[in-house]
mmCIF file of N, CA and C in Angstrom:
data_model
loop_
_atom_site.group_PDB
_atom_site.id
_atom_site.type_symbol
_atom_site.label_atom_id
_atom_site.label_comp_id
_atom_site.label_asym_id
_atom_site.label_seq_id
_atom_site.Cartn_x
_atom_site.Cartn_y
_atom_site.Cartn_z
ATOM 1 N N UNK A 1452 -89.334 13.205 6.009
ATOM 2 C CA UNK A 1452 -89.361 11.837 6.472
ATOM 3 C C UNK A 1452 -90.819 11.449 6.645
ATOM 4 N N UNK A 1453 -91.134 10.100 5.927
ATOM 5 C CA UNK A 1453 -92.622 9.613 6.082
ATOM 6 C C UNK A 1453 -92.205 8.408 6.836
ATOM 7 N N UNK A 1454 -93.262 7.820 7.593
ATOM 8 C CA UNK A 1454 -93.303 6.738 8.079
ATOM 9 C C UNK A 1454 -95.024 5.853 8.098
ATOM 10 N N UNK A 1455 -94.481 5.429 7.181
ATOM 11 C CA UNK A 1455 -95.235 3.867 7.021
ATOM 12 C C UNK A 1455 -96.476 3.820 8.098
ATOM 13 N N UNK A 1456 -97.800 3.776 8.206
ATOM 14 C CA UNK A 1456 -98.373 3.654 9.232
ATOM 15 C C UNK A 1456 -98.919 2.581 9.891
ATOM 16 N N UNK A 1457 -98.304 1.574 9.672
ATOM 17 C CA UNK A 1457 -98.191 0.608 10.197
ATOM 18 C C UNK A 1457 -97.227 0.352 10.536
ATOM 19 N N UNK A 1458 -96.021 1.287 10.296
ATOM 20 C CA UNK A 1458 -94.553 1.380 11.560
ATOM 21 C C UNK A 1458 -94.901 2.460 12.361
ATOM 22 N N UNK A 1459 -95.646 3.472 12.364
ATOM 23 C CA UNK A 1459 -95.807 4.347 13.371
ATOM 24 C C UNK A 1459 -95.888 4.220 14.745
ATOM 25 N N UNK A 1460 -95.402 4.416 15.658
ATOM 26 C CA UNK A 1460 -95.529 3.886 17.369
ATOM 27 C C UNK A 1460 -94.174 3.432 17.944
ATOM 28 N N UNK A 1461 -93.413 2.634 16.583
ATOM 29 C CA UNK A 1461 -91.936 2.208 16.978
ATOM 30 C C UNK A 1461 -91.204 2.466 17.463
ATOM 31 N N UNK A 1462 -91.103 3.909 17.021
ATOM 32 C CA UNK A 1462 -89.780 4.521 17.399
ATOM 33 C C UNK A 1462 -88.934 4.779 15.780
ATOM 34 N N UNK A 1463 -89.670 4.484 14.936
ATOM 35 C CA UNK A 1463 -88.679 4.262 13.555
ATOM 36 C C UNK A 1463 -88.118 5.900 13.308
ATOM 37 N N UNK A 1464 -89.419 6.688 13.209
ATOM 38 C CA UNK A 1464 -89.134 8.345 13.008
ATOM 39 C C UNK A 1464 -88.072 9.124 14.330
ATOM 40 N N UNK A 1465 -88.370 8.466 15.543
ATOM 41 C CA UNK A 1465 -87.298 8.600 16.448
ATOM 42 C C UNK A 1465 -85.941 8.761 16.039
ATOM 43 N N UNK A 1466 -85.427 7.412 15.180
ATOM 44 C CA UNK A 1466 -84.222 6.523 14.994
ATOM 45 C C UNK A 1466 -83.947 7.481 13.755
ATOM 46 N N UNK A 1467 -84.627 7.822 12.806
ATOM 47 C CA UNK A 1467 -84.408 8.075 11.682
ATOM 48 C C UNK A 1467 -84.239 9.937 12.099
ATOM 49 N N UNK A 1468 -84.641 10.521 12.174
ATOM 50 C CA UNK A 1468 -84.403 11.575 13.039
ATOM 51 C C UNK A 1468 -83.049 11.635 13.445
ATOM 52 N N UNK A 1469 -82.553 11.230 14.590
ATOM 53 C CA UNK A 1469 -81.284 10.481 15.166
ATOM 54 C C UNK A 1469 -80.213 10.308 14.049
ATOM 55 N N UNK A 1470 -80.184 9.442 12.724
ATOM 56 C CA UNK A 1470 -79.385 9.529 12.007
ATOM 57 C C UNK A 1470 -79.541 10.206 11.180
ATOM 58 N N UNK A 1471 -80.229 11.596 10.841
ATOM 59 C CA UNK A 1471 -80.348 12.422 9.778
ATOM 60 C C UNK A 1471 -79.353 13.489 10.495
ATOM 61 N N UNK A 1472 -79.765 13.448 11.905
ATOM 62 C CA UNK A 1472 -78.825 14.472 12.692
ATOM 63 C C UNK A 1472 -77.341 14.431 12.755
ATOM 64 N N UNK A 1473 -76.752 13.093 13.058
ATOM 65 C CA UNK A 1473 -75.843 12.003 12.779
ATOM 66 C C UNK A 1473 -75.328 12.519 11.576
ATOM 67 N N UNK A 1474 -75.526 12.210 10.401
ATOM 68 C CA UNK A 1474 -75.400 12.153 8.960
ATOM 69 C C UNK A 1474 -74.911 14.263 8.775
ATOM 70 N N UNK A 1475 -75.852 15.157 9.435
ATOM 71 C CA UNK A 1475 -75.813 16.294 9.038
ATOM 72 C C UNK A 1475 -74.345 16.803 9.789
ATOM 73 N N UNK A 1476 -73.948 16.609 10.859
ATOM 74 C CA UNK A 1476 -73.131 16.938 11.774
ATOM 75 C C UNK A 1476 -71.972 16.512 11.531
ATOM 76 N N UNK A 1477 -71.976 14.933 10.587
ATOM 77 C CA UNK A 1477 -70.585 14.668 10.137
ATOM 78 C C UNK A 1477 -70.193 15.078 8.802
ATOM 79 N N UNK A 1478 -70.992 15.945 8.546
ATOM 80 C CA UNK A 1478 -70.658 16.601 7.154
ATOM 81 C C UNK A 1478 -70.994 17.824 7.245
ATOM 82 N N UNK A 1479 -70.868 18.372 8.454
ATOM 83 C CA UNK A 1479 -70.273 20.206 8.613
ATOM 84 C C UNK A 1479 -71.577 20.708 8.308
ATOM 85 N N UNK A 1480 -72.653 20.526 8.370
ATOM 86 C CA UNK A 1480 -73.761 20.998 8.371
ATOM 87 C C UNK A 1480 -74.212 21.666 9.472
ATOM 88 N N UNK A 1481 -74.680 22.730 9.667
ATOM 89 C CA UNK A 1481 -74.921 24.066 10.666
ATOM 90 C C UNK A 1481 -76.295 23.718 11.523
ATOM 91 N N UNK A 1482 -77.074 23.187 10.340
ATOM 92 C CA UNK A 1482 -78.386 23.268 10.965
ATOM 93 C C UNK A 1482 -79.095 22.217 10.191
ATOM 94 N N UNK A 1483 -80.226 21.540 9.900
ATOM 95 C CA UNK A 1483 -81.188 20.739 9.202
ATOM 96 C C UNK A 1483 -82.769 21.359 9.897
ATOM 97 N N UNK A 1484 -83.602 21.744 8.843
ATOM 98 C CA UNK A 1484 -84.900 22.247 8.463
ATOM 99 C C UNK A 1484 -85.828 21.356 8.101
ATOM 100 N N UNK A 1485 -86.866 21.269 8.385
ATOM 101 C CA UNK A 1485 -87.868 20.474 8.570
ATOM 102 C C UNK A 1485 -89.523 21.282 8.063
ATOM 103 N N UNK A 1486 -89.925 21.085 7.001
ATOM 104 C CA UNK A 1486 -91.051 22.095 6.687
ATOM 105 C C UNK A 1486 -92.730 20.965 7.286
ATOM 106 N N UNK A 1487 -93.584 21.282 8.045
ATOM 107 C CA UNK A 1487 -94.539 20.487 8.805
ATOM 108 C C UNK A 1487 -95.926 21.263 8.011
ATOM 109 N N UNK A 1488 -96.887 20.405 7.811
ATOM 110 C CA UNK A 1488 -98.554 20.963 8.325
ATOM 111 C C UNK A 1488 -98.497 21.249 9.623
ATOM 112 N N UNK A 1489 -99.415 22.309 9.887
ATOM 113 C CA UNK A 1489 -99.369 22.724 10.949
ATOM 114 C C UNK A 1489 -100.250 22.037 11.976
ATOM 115 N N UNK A 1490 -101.138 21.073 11.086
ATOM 116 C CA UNK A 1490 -101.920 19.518 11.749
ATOM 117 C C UNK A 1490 -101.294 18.881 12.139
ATOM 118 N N UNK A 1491 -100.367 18.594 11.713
ATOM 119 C CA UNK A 1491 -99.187 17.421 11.904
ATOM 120 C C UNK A 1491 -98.276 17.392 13.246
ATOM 121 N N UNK A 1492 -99.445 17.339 14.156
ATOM 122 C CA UNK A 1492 -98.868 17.602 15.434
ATOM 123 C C UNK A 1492 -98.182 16.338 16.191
ATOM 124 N N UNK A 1493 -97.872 15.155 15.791
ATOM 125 C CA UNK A 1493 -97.132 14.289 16.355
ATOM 126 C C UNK A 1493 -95.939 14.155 15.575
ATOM 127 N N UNK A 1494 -95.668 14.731 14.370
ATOM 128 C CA UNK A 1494 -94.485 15.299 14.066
ATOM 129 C C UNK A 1494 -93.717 16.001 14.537
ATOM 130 N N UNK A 1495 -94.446 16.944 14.541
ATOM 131 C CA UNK A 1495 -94.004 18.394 15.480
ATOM 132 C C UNK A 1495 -93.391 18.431 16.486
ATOM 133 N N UNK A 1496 -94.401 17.396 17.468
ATOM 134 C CA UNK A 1496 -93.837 16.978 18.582
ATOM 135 C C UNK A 1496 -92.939 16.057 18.920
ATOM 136 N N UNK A 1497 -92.413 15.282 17.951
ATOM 137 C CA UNK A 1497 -91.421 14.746 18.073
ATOM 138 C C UNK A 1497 -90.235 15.221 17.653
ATOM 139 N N UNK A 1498 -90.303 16.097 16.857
ATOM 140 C CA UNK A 1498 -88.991 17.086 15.965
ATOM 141 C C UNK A 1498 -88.592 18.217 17.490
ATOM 142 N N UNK A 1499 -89.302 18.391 18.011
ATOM 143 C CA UNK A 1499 -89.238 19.268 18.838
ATOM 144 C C UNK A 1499 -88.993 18.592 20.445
ATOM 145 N N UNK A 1500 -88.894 17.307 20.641
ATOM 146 C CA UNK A 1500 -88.454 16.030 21.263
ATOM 147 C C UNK A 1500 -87.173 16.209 21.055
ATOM 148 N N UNK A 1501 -86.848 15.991 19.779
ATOM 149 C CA UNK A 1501 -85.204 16.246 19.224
ATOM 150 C C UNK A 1501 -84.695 17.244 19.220
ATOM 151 N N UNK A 1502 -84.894 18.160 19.467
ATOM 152 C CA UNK A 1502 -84.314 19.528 20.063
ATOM 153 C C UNK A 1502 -85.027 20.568 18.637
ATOM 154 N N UNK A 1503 -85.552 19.985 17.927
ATOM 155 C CA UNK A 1503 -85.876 21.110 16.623
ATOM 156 C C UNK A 1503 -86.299 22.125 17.371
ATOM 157 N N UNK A 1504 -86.582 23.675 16.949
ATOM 158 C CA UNK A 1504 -87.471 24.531 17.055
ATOM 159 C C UNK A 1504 -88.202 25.409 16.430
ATOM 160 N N UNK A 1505 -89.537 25.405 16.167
ATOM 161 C CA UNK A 1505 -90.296 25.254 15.844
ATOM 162 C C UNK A 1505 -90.793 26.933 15.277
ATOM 163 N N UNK A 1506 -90.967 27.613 14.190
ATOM 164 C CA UNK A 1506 -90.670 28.914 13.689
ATOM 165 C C UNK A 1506 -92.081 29.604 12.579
ATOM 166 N N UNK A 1507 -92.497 30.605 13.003
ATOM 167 C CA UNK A 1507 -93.585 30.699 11.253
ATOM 168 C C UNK A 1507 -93.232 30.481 10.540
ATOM 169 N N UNK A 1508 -94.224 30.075 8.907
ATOM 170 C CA UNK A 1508 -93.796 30.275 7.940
ATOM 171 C C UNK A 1508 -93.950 31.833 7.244
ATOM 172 N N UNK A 1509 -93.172 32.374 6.972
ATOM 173 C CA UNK A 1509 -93.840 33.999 6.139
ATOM 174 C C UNK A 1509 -94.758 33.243 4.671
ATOM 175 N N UNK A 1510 -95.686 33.897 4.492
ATOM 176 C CA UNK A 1510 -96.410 33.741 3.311
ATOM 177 C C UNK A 1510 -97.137 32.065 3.939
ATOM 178 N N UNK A 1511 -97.276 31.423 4.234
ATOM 179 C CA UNK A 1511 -98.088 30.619 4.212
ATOM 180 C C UNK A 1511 -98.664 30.101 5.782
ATOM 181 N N UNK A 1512 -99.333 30.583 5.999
ATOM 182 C CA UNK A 1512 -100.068 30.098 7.566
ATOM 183 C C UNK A 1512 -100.221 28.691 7.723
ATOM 184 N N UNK A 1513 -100.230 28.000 7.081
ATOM 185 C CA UNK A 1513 -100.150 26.667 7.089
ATOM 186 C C UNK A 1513 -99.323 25.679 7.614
ATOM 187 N N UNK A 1514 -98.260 26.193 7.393
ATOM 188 C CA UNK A 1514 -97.001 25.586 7.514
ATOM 189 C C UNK A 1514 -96.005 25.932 8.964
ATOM 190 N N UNK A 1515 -95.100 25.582 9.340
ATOM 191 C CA UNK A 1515 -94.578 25.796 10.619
ATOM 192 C C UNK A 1515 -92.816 25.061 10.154
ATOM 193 N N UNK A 1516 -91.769 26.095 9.804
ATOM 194 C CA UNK A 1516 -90.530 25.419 10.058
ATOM 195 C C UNK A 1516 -90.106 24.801 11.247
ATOM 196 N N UNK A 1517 -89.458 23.979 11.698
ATOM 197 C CA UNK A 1517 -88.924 23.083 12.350
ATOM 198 C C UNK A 1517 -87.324 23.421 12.639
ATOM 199 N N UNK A 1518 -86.534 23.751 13.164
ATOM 200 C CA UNK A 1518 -84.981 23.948 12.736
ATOM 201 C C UNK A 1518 -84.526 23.399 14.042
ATOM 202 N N UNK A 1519 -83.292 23.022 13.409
ATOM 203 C CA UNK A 1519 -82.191 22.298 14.725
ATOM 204 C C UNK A 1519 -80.639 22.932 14.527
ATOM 205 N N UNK A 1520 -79.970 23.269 14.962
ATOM 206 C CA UNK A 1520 -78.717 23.987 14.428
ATOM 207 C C UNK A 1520 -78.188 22.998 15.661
ATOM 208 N N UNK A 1521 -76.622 22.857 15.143
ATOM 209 C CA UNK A 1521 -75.484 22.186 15.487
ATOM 210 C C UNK A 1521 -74.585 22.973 16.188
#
């Protein structure tokens, strides 16, 4: 999920978040994964707002999974 940066502050990634979770849960989905820069700390922190949690990547230091299970 990208958001526009001149929608950033809204709440849009909030909302959209919200119905990806929505969307995953009514179609028997276990969990939804989220792959981040590991810069990308107002992502992070909002995925993790939403209950994600937050995991290494093996092989790439860069990166940081995100996971939410149902």
């Amino acid at each position: 999920v990208s958001i526009r940066a001149d929608f950033r502050g809204r709440g849009v990634g909030w909302t959209m978040l919200d119905l990806i979770a929505e969307e995953a849960r009514k179609r028997g989905l276990k969990r939804v994964i989220s792959i981040e820069d590991r810069d990308n700390h107002s992502t992070i922190a909002l995925e993790r707002e939403k209950g994600f949690v937050a995991h290494g990547m093996d092989g790439d230091p860069r990166l940081v999974m995100l996971e939410k299970t149902f």
